[in-house]
Short mmCIF file of C-alpha atoms in Angstrom, two decimals:
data_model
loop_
_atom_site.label_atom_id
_atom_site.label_comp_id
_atom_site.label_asym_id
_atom_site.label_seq_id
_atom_site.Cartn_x
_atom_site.Cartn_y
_atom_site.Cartn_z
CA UNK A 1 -49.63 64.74 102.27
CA UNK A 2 -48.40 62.39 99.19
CA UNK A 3 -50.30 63.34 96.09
CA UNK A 4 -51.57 61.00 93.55
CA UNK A 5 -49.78 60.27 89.92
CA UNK A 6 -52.73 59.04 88.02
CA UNK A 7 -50.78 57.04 85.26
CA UNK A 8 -53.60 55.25 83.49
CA UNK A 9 -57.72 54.43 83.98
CA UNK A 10 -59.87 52.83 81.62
CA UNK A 11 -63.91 52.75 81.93
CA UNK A 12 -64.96 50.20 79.38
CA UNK A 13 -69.01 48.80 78.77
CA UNK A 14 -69.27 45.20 78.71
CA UNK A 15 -72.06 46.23 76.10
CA UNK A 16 -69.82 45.08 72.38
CA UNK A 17 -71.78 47.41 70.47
CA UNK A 18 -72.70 49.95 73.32
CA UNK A 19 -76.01 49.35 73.31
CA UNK A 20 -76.18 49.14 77.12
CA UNK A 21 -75.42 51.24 79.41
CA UNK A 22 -71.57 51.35 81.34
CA UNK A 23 -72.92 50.90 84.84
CA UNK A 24 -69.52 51.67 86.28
CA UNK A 25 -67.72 55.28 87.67
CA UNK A 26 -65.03 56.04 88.04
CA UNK A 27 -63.56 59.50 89.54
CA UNK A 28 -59.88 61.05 90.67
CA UNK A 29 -58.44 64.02 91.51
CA UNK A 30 -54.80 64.66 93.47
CA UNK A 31 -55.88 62.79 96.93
CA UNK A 32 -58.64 60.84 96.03
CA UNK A 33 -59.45 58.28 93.66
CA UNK A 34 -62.81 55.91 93.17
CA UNK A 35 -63.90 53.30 91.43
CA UNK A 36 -67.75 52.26 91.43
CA UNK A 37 -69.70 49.61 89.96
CA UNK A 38 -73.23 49.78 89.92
CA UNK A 39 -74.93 46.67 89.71
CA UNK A 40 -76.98 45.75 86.65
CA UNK A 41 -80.34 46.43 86.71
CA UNK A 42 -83.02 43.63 87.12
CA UNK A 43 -85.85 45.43 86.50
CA UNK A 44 -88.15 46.18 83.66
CA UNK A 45 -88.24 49.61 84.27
CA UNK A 46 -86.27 52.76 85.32
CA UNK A 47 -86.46 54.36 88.44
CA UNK A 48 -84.27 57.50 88.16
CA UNK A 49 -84.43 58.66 84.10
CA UNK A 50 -84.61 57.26 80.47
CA UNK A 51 -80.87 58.38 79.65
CA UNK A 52 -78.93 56.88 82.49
CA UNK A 53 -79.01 53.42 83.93
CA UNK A 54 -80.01 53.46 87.56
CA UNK A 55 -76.77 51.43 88.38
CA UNK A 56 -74.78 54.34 86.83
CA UNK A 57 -77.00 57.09 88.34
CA UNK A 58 -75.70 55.58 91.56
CA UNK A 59 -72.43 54.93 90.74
CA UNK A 60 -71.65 58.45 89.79
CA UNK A 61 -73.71 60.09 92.02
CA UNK A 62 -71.42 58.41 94.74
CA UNK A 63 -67.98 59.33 92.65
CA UNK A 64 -68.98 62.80 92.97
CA UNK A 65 -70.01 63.16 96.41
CA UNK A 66 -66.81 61.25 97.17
CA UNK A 67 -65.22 63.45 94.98
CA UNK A 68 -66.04 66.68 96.43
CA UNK A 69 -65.86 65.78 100.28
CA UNK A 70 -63.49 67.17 102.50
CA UNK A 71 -60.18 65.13 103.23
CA UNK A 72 -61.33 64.26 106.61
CA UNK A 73 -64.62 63.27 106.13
CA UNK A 74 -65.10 59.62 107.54
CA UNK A 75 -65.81 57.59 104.66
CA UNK A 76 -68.86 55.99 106.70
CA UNK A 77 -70.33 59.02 106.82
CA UNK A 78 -69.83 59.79 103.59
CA UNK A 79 -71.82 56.90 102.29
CA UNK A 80 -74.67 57.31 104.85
CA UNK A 81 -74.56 60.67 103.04
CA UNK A 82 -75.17 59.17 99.77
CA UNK A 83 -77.09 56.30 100.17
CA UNK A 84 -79.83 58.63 102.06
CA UNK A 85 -79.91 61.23 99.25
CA UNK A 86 -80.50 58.31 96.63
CA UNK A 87 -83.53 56.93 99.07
CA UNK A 88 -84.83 60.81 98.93
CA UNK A 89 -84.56 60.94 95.30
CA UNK A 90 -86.09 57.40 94.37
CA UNK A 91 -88.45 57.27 97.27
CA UNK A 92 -89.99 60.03 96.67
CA UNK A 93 -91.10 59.06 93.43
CA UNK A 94 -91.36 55.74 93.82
CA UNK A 95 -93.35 54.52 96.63
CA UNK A 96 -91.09 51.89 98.63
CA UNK A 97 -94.26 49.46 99.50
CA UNK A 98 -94.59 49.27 95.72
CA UNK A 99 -90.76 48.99 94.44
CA UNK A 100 -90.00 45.47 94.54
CA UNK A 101 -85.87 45.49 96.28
CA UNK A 102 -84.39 43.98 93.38
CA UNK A 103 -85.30 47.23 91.32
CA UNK A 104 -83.60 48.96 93.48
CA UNK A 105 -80.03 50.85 92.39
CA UNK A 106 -76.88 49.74 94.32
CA UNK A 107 -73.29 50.08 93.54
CA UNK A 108 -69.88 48.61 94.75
CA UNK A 109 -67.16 51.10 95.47
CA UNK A 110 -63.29 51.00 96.18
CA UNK A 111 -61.67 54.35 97.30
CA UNK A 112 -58.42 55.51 97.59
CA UNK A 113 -57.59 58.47 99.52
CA UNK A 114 -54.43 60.30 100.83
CA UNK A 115 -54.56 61.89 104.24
CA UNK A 116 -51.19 63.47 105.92
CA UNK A 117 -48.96 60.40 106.09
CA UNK A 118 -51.37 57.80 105.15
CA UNK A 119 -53.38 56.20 102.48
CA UNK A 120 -56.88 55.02 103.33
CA UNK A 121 -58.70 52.71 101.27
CA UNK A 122 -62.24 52.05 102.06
CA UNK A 123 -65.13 49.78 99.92
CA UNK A 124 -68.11 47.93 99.93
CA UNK A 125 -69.11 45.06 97.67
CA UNK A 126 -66.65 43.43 95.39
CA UNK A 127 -64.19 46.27 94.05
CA UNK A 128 -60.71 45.42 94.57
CA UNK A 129 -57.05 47.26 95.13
CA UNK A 130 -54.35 46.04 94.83
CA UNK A 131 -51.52 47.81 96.27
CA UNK A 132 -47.80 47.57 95.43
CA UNK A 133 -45.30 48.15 98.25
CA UNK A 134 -42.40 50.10 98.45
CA UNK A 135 -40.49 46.34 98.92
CA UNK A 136 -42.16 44.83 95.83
CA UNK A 137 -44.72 42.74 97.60
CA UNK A 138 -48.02 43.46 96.09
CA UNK A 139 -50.79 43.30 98.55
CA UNK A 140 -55.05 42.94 98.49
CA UNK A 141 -57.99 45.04 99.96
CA UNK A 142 -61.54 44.32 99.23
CA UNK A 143 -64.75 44.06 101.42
CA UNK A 144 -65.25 40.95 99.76
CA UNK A 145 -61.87 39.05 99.09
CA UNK A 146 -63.97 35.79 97.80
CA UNK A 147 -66.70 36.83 96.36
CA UNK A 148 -65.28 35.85 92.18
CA UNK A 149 -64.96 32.50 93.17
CA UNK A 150 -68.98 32.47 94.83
CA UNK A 151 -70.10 34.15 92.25
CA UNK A 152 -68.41 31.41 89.48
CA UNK A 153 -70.13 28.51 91.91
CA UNK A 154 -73.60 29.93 92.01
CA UNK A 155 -73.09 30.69 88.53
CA UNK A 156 -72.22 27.07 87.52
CA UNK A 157 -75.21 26.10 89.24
CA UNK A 158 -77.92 28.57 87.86
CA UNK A 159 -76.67 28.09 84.11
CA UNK A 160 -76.01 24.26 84.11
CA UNK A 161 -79.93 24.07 82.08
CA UNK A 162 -79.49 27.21 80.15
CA UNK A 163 -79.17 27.25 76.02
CA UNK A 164 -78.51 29.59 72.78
CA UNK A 165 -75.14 30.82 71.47
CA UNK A 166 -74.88 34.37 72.56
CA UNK A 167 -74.00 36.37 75.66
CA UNK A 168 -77.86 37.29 75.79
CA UNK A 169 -79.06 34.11 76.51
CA UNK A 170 -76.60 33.35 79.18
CA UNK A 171 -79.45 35.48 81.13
CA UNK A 172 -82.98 33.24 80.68
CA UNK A 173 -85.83 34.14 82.74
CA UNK A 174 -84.76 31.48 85.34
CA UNK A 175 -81.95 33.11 85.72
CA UNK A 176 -83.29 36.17 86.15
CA UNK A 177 -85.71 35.20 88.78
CA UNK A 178 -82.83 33.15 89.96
CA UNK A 179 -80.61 36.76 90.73
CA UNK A 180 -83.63 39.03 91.77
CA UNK A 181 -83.75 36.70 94.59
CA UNK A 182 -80.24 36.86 95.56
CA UNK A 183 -80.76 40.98 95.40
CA UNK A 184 -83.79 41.14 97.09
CA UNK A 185 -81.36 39.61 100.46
CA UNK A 186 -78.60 42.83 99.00
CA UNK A 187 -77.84 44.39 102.02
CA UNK A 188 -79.21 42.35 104.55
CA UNK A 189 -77.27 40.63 107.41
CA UNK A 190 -78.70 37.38 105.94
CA UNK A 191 -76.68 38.03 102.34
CA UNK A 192 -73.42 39.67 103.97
CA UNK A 193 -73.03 41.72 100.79
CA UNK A 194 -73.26 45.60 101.50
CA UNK A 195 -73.30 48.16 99.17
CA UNK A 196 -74.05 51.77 98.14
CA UNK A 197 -77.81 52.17 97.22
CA UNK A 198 -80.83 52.78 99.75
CA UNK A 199 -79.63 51.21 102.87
CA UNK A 200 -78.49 53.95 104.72
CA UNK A 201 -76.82 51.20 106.97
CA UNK A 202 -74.66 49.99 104.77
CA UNK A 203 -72.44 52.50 105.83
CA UNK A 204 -71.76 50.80 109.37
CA UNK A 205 -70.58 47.84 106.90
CA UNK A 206 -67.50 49.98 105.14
CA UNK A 207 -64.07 48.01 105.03
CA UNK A 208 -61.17 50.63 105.89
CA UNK A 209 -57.90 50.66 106.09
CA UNK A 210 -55.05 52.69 106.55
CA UNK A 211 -51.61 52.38 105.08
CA UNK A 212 -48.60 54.75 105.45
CA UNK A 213 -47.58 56.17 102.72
CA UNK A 214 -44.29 56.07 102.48
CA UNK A 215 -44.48 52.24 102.13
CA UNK A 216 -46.79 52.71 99.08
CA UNK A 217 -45.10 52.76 95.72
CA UNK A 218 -48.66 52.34 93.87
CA UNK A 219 -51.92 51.21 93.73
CA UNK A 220 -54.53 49.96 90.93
CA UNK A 221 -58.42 50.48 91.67
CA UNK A 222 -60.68 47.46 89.81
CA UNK A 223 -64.52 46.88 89.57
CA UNK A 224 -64.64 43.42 89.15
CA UNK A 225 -65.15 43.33 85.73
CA UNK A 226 -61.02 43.97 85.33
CA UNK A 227 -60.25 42.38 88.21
CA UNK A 228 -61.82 39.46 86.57
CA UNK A 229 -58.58 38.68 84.48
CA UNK A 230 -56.88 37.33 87.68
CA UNK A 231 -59.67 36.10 90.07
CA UNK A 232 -62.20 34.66 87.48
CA UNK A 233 -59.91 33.87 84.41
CA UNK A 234 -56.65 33.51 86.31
CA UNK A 235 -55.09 34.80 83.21
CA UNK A 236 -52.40 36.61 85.20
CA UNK A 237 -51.18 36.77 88.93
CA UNK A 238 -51.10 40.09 90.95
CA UNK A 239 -47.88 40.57 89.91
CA UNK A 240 -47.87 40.30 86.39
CA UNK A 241 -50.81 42.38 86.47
CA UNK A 242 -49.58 45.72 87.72
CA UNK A 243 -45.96 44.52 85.54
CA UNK A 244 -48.20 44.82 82.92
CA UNK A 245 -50.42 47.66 83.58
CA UNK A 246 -46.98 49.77 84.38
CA UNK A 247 -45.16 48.50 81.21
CA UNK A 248 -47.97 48.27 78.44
CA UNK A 249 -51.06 50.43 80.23
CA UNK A 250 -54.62 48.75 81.17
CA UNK A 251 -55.92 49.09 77.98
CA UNK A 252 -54.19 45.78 76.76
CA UNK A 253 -55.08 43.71 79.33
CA UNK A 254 -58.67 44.74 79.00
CA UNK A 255 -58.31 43.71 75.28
CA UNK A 256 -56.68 40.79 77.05
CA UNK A 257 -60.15 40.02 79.02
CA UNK A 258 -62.75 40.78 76.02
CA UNK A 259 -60.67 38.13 74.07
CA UNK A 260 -61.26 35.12 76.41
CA UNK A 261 -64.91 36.74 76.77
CA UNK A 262 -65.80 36.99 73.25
CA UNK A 263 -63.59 34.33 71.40
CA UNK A 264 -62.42 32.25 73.86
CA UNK A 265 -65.84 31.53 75.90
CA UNK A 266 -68.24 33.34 74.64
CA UNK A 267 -70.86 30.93 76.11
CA UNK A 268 -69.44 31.24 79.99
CA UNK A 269 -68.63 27.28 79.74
CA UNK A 270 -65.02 27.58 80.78
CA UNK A 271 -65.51 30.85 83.05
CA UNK A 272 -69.29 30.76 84.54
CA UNK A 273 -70.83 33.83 84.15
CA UNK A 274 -73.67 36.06 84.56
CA UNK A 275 -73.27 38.39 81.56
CA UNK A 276 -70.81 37.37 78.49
CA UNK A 277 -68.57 40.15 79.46
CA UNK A 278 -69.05 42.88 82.32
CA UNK A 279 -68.18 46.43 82.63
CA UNK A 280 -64.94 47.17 83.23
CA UNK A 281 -63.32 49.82 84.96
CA UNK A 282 -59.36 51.11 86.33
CA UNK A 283 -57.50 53.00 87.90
CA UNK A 284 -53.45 52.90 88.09
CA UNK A 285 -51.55 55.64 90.39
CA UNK A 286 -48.46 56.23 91.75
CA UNK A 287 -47.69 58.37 95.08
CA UNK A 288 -45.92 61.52 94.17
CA UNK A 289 -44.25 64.22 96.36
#
């Protein structure tokens, strides 16, 4: 079995002043390595606790369980696993006749695991990996390959009336009202869009692949807040992405995506937005011995 290298992660709020919580999760260890995204809440109120988010509660309550699962544990099972402990936990609390669906926590995921001679990668929602091959070419896995450029559309449309001069009021209550639709459909045939959360069905939705290993030279894990830098902001290609990552770490080209966030568009006029900047998370690993 080829061990993982982790050479670099980052796990950075969207939140300038941290103010907010970092809704995203990320997790490694030798053969395994995750990156979650919970989705920002739309709620006025908490369903798990006052010190977490509920999109982080589900985001790392998924990193862990992913975390400490056996190596051949079929990641469908695993998230049926999860996503039925989190409906325990918040429906027995909360009654679900009462909990409106857009309240409720849900998380994008994109794993990375190594088992004998291959690599599996497995996700839901719109995390992305890209994976560089032992010939150069740099390849791309994600449950939802198009969803940046659907998101930017519906975007467009939902802030063409909005006003003010802040990220904050990119999100007026139209918009608001305007997203808790498009989550209350979250998980639903008639959305497409699975994810972690409290649809223990999600799990028949998983996207998996298998790679063999010794074609794999490495691999970086992105919520779509980083991944942002190539799909929304097309800032850099695939390629100079991981040149960069390797050469000058993922730090700077996260400083590279909170400058055309916060001084280049800070009003999501260029780059239509939900949020002035998102959370944004990484992971960067090489296969080892």
């Amino acid at each position: 079995m080829k061990n993982f290298n982790i050479l670099d992660h980052i796990r950075d709020g969207g939140s300038p002043d941290n103010t907010k919580a970092n809704d995203d999760w990320i997790g490694f260890d030798k053969r395994v390595a995750i990156v979650a995204d919970g989705a920002t809440g739309l709620s006025d109120k908490r369903l798990v606790n006052a010190d977490d988010s509920d999109a982080q509660w589900i985001a790392k309550l998924a990193v862990e369980h992913f975390l400490g699962a056996r190596a051949e544990d079929p990641v469908r099972e695993l998230v049926r696993e999860i996503n039925l402990h989190a409906t325990s936990i918040i429906f027995g609390n909360h009654p679900k006749e009462t909990t409106p669906k857009y309240s409720w926590p849900s998380s994008s995921f994109i794993m990375a695991r190594s088992q004998g001679g291959v690599i599996e990668l497995s996700g839901l929602g719109d995390c992305t990996a890209l994976v560089e091959m032992s010939d150069g070419f740099i390849d791309r896995f994600s449950a939802l390959p198009f969803n940046k450029s659907r998101e930017s559309s519906e975007a467009a449309r939902d802030l063409q009336q909005r006003s003010g001069s802040d990220g904050e009021a990119i999100r007026t209550p139209e918009v608001i009202a305007s997203l808790r639709r498009k989550r209350e459909i979250l998980n639903t045939a008639q959305s497409g869009v699975w994810t972690l959360g409290l649809v223990p069905e999600a799990a028949d939705h998983v996207f998996t692949v298998a790679l063999p290993a010794g074609e794999i030279r490495s691999i970086l894990l992105m919520s779509d807040g980083f991944s942002a830098i190539v799909d929304g902001y097309g800032h850099f290609d695939e390629a100079s992405l991981f040149e960069i990552a390797k050469s000058r770490g993922l730090l700077e080209i996260n400083c590279e995506i909170r400058k055309i966030e916060r001084e280049m568009d800070p009003h999501a006029e260029r780059f239509p937005r939900y949020k002035q900047s998102d959370d944004s998370s990484a992971i960067l690993l090489e296969l080892g011995k």
